[in-house]
Structure formats: structure tokens, C-alpha cells
Coordinates of C-alpha atoms and ligand atoms in Angstrom, one line a residue:
X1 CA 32.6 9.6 19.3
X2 CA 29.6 10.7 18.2
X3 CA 25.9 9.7 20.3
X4 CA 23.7 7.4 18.8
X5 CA 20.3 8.1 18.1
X6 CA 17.3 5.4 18.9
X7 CA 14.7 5.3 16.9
X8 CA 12.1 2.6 17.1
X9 CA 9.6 1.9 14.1
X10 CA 6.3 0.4 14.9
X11 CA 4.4 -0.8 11.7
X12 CA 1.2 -2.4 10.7
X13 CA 1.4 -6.0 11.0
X14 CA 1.1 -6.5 7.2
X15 CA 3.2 -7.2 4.5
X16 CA 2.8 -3.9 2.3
X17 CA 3.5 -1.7 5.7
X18 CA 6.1 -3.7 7.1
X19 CA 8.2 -3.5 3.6
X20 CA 8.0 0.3 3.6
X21 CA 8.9 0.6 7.2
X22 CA 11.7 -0.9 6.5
X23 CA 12.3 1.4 3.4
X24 CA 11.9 4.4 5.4
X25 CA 14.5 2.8 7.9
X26 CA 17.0 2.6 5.6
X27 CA 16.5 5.3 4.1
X28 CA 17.2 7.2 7.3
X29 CA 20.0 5.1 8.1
X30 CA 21.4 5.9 4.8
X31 CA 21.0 9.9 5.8
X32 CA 22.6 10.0 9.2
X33 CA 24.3 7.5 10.7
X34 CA 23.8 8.6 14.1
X35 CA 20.3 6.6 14.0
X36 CA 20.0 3.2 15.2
X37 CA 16.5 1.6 14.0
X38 CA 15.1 -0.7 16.0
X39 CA 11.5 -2.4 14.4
X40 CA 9.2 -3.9 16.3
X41 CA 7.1 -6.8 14.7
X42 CA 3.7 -7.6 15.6
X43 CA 2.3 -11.0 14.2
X44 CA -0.1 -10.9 11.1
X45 CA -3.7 -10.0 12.9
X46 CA -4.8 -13.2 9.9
X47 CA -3.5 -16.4 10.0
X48 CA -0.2 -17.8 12.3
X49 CA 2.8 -16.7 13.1
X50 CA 5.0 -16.6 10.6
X51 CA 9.0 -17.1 10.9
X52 CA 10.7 -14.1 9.5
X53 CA 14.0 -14.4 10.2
X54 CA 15.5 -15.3 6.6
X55 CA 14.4 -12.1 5.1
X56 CA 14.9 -9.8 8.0
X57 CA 18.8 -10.7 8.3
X58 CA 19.0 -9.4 4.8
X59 CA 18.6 -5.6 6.8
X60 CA 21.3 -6.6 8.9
X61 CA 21.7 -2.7 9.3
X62 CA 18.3 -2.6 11.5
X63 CA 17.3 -4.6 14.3
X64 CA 13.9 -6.5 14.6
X65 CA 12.0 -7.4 17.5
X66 CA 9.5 -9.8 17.0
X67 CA 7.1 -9.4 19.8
X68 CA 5.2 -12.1 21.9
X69 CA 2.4 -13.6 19.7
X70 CA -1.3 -12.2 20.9
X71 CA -4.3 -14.2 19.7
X72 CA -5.9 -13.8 16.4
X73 CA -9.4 -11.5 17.0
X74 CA -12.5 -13.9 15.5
X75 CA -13.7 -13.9 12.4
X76 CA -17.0 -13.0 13.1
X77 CA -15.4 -9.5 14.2
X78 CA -13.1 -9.3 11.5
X79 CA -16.2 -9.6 9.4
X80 CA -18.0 -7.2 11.1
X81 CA -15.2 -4.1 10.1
X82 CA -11.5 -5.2 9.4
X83 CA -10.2 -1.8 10.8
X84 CA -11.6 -1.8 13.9
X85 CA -10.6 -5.1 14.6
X86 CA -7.0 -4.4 13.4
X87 CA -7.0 -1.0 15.5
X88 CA -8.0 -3.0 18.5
X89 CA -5.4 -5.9 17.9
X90 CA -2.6 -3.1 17.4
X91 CA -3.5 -1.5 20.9
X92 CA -3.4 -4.6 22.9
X93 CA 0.3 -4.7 22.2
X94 CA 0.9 -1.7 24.3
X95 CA 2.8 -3.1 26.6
X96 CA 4.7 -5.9 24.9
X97 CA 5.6 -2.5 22.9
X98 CA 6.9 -0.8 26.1
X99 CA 8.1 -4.0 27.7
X100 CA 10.4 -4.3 24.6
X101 CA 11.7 -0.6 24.3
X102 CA 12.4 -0.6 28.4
X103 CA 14.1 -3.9 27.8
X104 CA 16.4 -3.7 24.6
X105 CA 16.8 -0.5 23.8
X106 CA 16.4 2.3 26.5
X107 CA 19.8 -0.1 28.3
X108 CA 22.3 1.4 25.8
X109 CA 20.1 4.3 24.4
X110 CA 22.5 7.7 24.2
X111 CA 19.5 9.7 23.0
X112 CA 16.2 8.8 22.0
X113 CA 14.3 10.4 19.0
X114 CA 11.4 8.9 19.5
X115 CA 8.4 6.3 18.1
X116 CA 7.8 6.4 14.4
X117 CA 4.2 4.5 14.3
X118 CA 1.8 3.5 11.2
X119 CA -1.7 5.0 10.5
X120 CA -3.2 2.0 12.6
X121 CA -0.9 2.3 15.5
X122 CA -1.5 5.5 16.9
X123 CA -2.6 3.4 20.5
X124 CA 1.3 3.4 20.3
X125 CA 1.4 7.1 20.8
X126 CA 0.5 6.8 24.3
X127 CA 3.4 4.7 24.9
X128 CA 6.0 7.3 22.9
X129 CA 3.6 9.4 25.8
X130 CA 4.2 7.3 28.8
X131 CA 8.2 7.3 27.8
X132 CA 8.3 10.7 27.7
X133 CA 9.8 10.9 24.0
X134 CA 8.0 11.9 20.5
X135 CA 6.3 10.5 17.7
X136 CA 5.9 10.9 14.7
X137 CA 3.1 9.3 12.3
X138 CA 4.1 7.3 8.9
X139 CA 1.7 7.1 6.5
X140 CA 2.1 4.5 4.1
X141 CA -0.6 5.6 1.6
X142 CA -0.5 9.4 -0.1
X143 CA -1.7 12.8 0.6
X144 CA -4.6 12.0 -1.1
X145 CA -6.0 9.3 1.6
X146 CA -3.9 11.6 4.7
X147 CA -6.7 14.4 3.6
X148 CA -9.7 12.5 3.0
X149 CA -8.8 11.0 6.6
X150 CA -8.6 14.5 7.8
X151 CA -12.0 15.9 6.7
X152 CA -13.5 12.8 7.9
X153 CA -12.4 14.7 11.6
X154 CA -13.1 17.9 10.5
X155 CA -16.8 16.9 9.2
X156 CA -17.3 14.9 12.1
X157 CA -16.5 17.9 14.4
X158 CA -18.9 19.8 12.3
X159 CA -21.8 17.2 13.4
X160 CA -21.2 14.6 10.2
X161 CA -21.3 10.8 11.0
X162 CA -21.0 7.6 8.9
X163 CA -21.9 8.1 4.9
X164 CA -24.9 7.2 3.6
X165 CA -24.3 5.7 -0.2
X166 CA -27.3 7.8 -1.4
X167 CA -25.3 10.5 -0.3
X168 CA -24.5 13.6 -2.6
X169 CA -21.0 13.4 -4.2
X170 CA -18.7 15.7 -1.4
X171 CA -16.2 18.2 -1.5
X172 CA -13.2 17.1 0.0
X173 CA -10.1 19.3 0.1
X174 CA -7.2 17.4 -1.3
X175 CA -9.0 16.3 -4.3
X176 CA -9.5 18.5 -7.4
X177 CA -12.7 17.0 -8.4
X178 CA -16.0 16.2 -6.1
X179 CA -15.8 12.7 -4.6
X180 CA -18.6 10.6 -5.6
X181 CA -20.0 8.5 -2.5
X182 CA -19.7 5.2 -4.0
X183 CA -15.8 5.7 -4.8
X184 CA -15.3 6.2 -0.4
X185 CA -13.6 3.3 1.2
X186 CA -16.2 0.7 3.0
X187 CA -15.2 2.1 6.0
X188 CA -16.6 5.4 6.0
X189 CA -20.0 3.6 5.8
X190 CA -19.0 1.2 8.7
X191 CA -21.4 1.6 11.4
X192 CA -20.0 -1.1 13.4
X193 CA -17.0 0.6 14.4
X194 CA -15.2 0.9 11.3
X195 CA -16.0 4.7 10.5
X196 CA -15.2 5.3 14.4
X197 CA -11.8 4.0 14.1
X198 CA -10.6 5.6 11.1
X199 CA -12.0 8.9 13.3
X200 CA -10.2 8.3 16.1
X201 CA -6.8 7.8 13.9
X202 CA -7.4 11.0 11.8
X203 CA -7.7 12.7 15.4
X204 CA -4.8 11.3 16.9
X205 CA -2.3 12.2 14.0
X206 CA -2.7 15.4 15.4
X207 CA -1.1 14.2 18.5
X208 CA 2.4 13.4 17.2
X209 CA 5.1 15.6 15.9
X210 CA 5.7 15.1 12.7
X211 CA 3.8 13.3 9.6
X212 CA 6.0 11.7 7.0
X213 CA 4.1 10.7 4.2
X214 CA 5.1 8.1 1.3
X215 CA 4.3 10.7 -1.6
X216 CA 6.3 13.3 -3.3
X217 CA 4.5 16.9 -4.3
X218 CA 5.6 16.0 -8.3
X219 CA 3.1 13.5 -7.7
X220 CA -0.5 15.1 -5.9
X221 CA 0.7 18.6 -6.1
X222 CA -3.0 19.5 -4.8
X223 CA -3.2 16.7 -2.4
X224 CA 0.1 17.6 -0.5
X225 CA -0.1 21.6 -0.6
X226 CA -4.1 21.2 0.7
X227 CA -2.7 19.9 3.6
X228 CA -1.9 23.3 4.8
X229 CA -5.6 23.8 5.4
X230 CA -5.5 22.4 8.6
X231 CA -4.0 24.6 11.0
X232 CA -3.6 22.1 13.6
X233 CA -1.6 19.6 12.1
X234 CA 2.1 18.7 12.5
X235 CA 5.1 19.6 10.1
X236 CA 4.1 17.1 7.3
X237 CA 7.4 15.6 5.4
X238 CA 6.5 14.0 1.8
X239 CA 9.3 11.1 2.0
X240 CA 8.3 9.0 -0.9
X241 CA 8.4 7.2 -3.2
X242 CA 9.7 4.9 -1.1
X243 CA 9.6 1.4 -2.7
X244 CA 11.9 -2.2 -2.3
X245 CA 12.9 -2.4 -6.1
X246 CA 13.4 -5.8 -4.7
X247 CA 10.2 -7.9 -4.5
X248 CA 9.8 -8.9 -1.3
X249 CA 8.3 -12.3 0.0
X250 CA 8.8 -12.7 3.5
X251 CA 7.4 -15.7 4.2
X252 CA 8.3 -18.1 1.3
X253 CA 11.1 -18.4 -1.1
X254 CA 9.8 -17.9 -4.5
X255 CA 13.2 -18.2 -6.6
X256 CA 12.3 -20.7 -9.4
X257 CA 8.8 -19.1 -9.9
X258 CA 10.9 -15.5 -10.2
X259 CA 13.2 -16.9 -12.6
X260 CA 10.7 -18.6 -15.1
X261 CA 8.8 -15.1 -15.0
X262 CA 11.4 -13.1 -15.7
X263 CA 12.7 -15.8 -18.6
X264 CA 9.4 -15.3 -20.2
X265 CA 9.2 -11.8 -20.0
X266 CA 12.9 -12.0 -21.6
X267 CA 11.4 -13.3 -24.6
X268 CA 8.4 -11.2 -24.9
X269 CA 8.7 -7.8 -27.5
X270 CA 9.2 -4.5 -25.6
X271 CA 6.0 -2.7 -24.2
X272 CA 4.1 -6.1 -25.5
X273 CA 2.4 -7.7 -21.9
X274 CA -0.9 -6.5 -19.9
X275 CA 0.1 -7.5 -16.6
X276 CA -2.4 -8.3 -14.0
X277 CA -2.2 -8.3 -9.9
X278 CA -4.3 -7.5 -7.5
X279 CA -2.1 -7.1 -4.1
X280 CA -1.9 -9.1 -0.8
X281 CA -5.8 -9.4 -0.5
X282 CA -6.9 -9.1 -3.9
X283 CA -8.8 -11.9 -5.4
X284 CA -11.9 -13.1 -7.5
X285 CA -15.1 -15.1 -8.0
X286 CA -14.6 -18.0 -10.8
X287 CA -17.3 -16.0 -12.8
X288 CA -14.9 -12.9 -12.9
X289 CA -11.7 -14.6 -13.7
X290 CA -13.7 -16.1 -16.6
X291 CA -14.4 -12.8 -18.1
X292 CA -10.9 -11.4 -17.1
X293 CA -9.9 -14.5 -19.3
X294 CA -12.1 -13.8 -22.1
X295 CA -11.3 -9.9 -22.1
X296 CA -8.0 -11.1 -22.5
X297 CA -7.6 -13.3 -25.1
X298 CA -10.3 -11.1 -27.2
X299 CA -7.7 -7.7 -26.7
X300 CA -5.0 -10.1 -28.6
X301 CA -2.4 -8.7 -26.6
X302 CA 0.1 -10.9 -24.5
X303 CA -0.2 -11.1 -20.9
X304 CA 1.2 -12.2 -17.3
X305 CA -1.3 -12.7 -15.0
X306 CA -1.2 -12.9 -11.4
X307 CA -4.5 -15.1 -10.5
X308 CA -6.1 -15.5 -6.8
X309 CA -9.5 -16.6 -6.6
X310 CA -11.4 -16.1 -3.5
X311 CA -11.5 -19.0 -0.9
X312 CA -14.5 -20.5 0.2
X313 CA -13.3 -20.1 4.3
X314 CA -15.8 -17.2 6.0
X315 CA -12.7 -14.1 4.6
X316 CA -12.7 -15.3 1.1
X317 CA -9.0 -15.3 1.9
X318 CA -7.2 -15.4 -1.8
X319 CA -6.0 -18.7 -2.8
X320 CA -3.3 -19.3 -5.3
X321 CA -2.9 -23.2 -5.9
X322 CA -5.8 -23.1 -8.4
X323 CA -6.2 -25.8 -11.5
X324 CA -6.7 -23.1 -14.2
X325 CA -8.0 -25.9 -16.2
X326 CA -11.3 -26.1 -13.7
X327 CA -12.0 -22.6 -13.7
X328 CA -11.0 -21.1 -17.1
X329 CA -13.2 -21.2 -20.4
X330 CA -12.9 -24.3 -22.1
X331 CA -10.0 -24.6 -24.7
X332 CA -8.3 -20.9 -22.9
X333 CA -5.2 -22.3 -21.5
X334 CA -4.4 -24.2 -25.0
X335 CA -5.4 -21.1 -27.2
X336 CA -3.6 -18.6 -25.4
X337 CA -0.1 -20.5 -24.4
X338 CA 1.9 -18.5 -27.1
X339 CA 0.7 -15.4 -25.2
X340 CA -0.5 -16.1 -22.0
X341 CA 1.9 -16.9 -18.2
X342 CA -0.6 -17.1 -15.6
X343 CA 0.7 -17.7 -11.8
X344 CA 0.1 -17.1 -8.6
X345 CA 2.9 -14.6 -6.4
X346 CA 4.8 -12.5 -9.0
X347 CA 7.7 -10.0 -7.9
X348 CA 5.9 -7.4 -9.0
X349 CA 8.5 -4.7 -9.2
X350 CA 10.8 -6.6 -11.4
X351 CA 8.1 -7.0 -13.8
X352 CA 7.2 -3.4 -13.8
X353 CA 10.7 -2.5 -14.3
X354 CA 11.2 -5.1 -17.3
X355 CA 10.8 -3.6 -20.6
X356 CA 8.4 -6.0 -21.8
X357 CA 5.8 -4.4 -19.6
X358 CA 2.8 -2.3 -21.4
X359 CA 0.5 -1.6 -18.6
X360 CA -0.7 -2.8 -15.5
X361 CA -4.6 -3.9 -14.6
X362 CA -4.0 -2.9 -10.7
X363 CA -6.0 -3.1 -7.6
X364 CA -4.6 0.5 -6.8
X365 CA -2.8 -0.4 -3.2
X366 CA -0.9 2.6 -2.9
X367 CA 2.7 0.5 -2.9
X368 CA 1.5 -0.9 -6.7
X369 CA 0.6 3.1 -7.6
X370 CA 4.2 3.8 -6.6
X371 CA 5.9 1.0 -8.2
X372 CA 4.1 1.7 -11.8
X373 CA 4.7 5.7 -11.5
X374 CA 8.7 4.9 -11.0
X375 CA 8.8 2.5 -14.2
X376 CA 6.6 4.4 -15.9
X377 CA 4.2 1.8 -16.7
X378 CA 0.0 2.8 -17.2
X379 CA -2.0 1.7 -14.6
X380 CA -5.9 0.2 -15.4
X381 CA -8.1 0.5 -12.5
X382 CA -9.6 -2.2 -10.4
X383 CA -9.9 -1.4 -6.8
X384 CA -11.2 -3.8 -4.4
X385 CA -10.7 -2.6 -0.7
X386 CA -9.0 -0.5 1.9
X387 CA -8.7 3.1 0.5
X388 CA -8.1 1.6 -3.3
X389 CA -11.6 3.2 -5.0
X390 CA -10.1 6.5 -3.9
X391 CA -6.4 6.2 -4.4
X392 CA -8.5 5.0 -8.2
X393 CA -10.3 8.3 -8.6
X394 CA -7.5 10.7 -7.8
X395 CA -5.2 8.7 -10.1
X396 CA -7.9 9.0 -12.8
X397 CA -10.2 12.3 -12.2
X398 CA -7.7 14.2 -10.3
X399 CA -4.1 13.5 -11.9
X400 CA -5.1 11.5 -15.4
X401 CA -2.5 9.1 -14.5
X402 CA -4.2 6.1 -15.1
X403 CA -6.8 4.6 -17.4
X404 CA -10.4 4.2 -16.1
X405 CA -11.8 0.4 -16.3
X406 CA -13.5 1.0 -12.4
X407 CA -13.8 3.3 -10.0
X408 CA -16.2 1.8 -7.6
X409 CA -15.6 -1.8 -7.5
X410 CA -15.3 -3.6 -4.5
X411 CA -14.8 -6.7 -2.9
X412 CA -17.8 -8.6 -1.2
X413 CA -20.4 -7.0 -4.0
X414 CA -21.9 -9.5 -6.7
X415 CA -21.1 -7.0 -9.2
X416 CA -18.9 -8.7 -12.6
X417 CA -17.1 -6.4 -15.1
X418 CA -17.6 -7.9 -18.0
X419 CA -14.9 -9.1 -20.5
X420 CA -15.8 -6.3 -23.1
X421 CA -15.1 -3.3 -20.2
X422 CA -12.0 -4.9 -19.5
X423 CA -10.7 -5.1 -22.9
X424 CA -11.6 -1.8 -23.9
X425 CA -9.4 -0.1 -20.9
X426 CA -6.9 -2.4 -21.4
X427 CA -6.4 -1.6 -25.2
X428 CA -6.4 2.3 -24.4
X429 CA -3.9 1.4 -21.8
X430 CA -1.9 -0.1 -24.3
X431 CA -1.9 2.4 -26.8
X432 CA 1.4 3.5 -28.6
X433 CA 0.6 7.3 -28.0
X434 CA -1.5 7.8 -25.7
X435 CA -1.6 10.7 -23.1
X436 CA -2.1 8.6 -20.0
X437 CA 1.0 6.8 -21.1
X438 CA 2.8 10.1 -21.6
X439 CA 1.9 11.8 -18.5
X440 CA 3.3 8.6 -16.5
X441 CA 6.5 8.8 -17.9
X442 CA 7.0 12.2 -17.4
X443 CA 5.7 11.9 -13.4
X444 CA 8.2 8.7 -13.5
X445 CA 10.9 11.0 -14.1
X446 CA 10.3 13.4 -11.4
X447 CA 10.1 10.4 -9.4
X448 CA 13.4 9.6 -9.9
X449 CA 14.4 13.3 -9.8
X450 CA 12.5 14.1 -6.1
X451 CA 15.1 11.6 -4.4
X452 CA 18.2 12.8 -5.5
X453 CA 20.2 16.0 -4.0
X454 CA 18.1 19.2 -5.2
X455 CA 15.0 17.0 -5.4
X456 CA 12.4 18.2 -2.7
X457 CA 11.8 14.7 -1.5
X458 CA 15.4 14.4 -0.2
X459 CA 15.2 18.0 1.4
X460 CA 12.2 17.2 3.1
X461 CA 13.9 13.8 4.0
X462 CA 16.9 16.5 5.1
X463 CA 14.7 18.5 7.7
X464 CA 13.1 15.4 8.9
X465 CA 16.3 14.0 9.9
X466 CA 17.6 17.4 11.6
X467 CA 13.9 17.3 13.6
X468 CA 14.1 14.2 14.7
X469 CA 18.0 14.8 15.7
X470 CA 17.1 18.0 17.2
X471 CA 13.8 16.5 19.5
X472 CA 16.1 13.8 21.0
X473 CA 16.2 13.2 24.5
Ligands
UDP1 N1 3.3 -7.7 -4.5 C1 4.2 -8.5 -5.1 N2 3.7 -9.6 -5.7 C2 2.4 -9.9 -5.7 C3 1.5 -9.1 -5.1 C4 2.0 -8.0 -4.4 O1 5.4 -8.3 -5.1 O2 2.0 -10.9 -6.4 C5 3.9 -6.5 -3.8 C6 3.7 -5.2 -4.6 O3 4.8 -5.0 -5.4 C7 3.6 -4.2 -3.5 C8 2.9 -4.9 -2.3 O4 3.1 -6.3 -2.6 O5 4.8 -3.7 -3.1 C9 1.4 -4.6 -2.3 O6 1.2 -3.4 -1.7 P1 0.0 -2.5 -2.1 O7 0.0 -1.3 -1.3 O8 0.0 -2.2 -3.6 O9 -1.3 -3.4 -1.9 P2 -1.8 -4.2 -0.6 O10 -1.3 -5.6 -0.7 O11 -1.2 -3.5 0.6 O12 -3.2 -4.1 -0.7

């Protein structure tokens, strides 16, 4: 009989990284099926505890652990700089982490090929330490990020500290063009500890034995190959695209809502809809979703949009039960219904794979870049936190892969993009011919093409799995 091999994922409490942890898992499962995948769960680091169970039985293939729940860190904190905070929050799950490996797995463990931990759990490395097995980083964004996160240790080392935004643009390695300062995620300003964190991950990745990063060379051909400047890095595997082409909802069934979407999209022309949706945190003052509705209704085109506005508690935490009548110009709803589904949740990857789909006015989460590349379907840039300004720039300056509307946007500024920016990107987005279109269709091909046997994401998938086989104990 042949041994099983353990494997025990450890992501990011958050909906985006805990989907493609679970992508990865069965995509190794799928490869060898020596591995048994264990993930552990940690409980959002925002808002309660939620009860998974529903969705994770649909992976009956893996086995979750969700771990004790640890109290949420304050909001003052979390204001202060959200990656510290969740860096911090991560760590002090050490040893539930342990408690639960020693407990449930090492008992009927033949080998053990180690931790596989996410970009905010490297604390976790000194567990996979402590247990005397390896581990190995995922990174759920692309190679892009992975390098900017890497000169942020070099230029440290080199006597740089938190950016200034008068700063001069920079020259970072894994980007083709020079970054300008104000297209840097907030954090690399952060001088309560959120520059300091990222600095301390970028060093630690160092630390495990292998990077696996959700990307494919097809797609940042400069990003992924610069990678080799850094001599003391790990073997980096590009894994990706790894998406659910099932939207995933884990804490709420959403089936009628998914049905009326997709109905209505059924009866729209092909290529016809601008769709809108911002990701897991994106949302909007009621001044911006006015000109969003304006911009929309003047660009004639029909659209889906997926419509948070920001709540009034201390995090602006999106809210989705909104009376569109309250906040949208007068006489909008009426005008537009021939044209127009507004709503909150959408499963976005069924509408980007539905024909009906034109482009895609995106918030630039790496997951959403992903999704649009595989269906081919122009993205319009509108980044508003995390690493989204500069996963913006590389998809517009560096790979001309999407359609400029903003670069620099972000959430907590008063800025508004007004209705007449947001029309004109959207209608060069929606052009018949154009060349931002055609380049995405032909990266969505080698999308497709980099998974499949002779595709070099499923060799480097290939010597990942012999590694990781190989370095068991
Ligand atoms: N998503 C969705 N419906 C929504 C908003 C988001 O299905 O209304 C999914 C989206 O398809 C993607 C993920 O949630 O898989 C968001 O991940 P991303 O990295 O783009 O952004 P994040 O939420 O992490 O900022």
C-alpha cells in the first residue's frame, strides 16, 4: 500500500485566501494521491465566527480544522494598519496551530511533507520549525506583488525605510515600467507598523522551502523570470491560475439571487453588459455611487452592478441592504430598468464566464484579475486597497491588459472620479476592436493552455509535487 503524505495548509483567515487554498489543495490532490490535506481555519480577524460547515463538506476530499476562536483585535488598532494587526492575530494562533497538527494529524501521519502557509502566516513557519518538517510559502497574489515585497527587503537592507509620497517614482525589478509612489499599497507608507510587517514577511519567505505562486509566466513574463534576481530565495513554482469557476459564498446561501442574475444575463445580447464589483472590502461613499450611476446611464451601455456603500461603523465596513431609491439620482432606477440589474453579492465568475459579459470595472484583487484573464473579459481599473493600485499599474503600464480609468485610487481618500472619467474607460473597454480586448483573449488562452499536460504551469505543479514528496519526513 502506498504511504500517505500529510500536508497541512494554513491560510489567511479571509474569504479570497481561504477559496484558493482550497484550490491549490485540490489541485494537489488531483496530482498525487499520496497527499492527504488537512486545512486549518482560523476565524475571520473582522466580525464573528462564522459556521462553515455547509460549504466545506462540499471538499469532502480535504479535511478542515476549524480552530478555537481568539478574540477579535480592536478597532482602533485595525485602524491604525490592518496588516499589522492581521499579522499579529495570525501569530497568536501558534499553538492552537501546533496543538491541532500534534493532535489530529501527526497520530496516523506515515510521512509528513510539511506546512504550506499564506503571505500573512509566516509566524506559522516557526511551528513547521518547532516540528521539525518544511514549509513552503503560498502566495495568493502574483509575481508582480511577490517582487515588489522583495525589494521592499532588499531596500530596507540597503538603509530604505517607510515611503514618503513625495517620493520619486522607483525602480523596482519585476516591473517593466518605474513605479510611481502614489500607485504603492498604503502600507509601504504605514509608519505604525504596517511597512514593518510586510518587511518582516518579505524576509521570512526566505525562510521556507519553496514559494508557489498563483501566476503563470504567459501572464508577468518579466515579473516571474525577475525573480531570479534574488539569489537567496527558494525554488519559486508559478501554480496559477488557480480559480473556483464555482462562486463561492461561504457563509450565506445566495441561490435565488444567482438564478435571477444569471436569467438576466440570459436575456442580454452577447458582449452587451459593463459589469461592476469591487471585491470582499470594496465599497463607496453615496457621492461616488451617484456618479458611477450617472457615468453609466450616460455610456448607454447595459450593465450588472454589484453595489456596496460604505458603512457608517468606525471600518466603513461595505453594506449591501441599500434602498437604491435613497441614494441614486432621482428618476435613475426608472430610466435605466431596461438596462440596468443592480445587487449586492454576485457569483462573479459565472458572470465573467457568461457571454453576455463586455468588460469588467474591477477593484483589481488579484483573484478578480484571474477570473477576467481566464474568460477573457477587459478589466477597467479601480483599485481601492491591499496591493490593488499596483496589481492596477502592472495590468495597465507593464502588460496593457486592462483599460486605465485609475491607478491611484484608494479607499479612505475624499477623492470622487467623476461620471465622465468613468464612462470614457468604460466605452474604450467596450470597444468591438480594441487592442486591450485582443490581448486578453489571447493571454486567456494561454491561461487555459499553462494547466494542461505540456503547459509550464502543470510542470511546475509536476516538480512541486515530486519536492514536496521527496522532503517528507
Ligand atoms: N466575489 C464574488 N462575488 C462578489 C465579490 C467577490 O464571487 O460579489 C469573489 C471573486 O470572484 C473573487 C473573490 O471573491 O474570487 C475576491 O477576491 P479578490 O482577490 O479579487 O479580492 P478581495 O476580495 O480579496 O479583495
Amino acid at each position: 500500500m502506498k504511504k500517505k503524505v500529510e500536508l497541512v495548509m494554513i491560510p489567511t483567515p479571509g474569504i479570497g485566501h481561504l477559496v484558493s487554498t482550497i484550490e491549490l489543495s485540490k489541485l494537489l490532490l488531483e496530482r498525487d494521491d499520496r497527499f492527504c490535506i488537512t486545512v486549518l481555519v482560523m476565524k475571520p480577524a473582522i466580525g464573528p465566527a462564522t459556521d462553515n460547515q455547509s460549504y466545506f463538506s462540499s471538499f469532502p476530499q480535504i479535511r478542515f480544522i476549524q480552530l478555537p476562536p481568539i478574540e477579535s483585535p480592536p478597532t482602533h488598532l485595525l485602524l491604525k494598519s490592518v496588516e499589522k494587526v492581521i499579522s499579529l492575530y495570525v501569530a497568536s494562533y501558534k499553538d492552537l496551530v501546533k496543538e491541532a497538527i500534534v493532535n489530529h494529524v501527526l497520530p496516523n501521519c506515515d510521512r509528513f511533507a510539511g506546512l504550506v502557509v499564506d503571505m500573512f502566516c509566516t509566524s506559522m513557519i516557526d511551528v513547521a520549525e518547532e516540528l521539525g518538517v518544511p514549509s513552503y510559502l503560498y502566495f495568493t497574489s502574483g509575481a508582480g506583488f511577490l517582487g515588489f515585497l522583495l525589494h521592499l527587503s532588499t531596500r530596507h537592507d540597503q538603509g530604505g525605510t517607510e515611503f514618503e509620497i513625495s517620493d520619486p517614482e522607483s525602480l523596482i525589478p519585476c516591473y517593466i515600467n518605474p513605479v510611481p509612489t502614489d500607485v504603492l499599497p498604503s502600507f509601504a507608507f504605514n509608519k505604525e507598523g504596517g511597512y514593518a510587517a510586510f518587511l518582516n514577511h518579505a524576509r521570512r519567505f526566505k525562510e521556507t522551502k519553496g514559494i508557489l505562486v498563483n501566476t503563470f509566466p504567459e501572464l508577468e513574463p518579466h515579473a516571474v523570470s525577475s525573480l531570479s534576481v534574488y539569489n537567496d530565495l527558494p525554488k519559486v513554482y508559478t501554480v496559477g491560475p488557480l480559480i473556483s469557476h464555482k462562486s463561492q459564498s461561504p457563509w450565506q446561501s445566495h441561490q435565488e439571487k444567482y438564478d435571477k442574475i444569471m436569467k438576466w444575463l440570459d436575456d442580454q445580447p452577447p458582449s452587451s453588459v459593463v459589469f461592476l464589483c469591487f471585491g470582499s472590502w470594496g465599497c463607496f461613499s453615496e457621492s461616488q455611487l451617484k456618479e458611477i450611476a450617472i457615468a453609466l446611464e450616460k455610456s448607454g451601455h447595459r450593465f450588472l452592478w454589484s453595489i456596496r456603500a460604505a458603512g457608517k461603523d468606525e471600518l466603513g465596513t461595505p453594506v449591501e441592504n441599500i434602498n437604491y431609491g435613497e441614494i441614486l439620482p432621482e428618476g435613475f432606477l426608472e430610466r435605466t430598468q431596461d438596462k440596468a440589474f443592480l445587487c449586492g453579492w454576485t457569483p462573479q465568475v459565472e458572470v465573467l464566464a457568461h457571454k453576455a459579459v463586455g468588460c469588467f470595472v474591477s477593484h483589481c484583487g488579484w483573484n478578480s484579475i484571474l477570473e477576467s484573464v481566464w474568460y477573457g473579459v477587459p478589466i477597467v481599473t479601480w483599485p481601492i486597497y491591499a496591493e490593488q493600485q499596483l496589481n492596477a499599474f502592472q495590468m495597465v503600464k507593464d502588460l496593457r491588459l486592462a483599460v486605465e480609468m485609475k491607478l491611484d485610487y484608494r479607499r479612505g481618500t475624499d477623492t470622487i472620479v467623476k461620471a465622465d472619467e468613468i464612462a470614457k474607460a468604460v466605452s474604450c473597454a467596450m470597444e468591438e476592436d480594441g487592442e486591450v480586448k485582443k490581448k486578453v483573449k489571447d493571454v486567456s488562452e494561454k491561461s487555459r493552455e499553462t494547466v494542461v499536460e505540456g503547459g509550464s504551469s502543470c510542470a511546475s505543479v509536476r516538480m512541486l509535487v515530486e519536492a514536496m514528496v521527496e522532503g517528507s519526513t
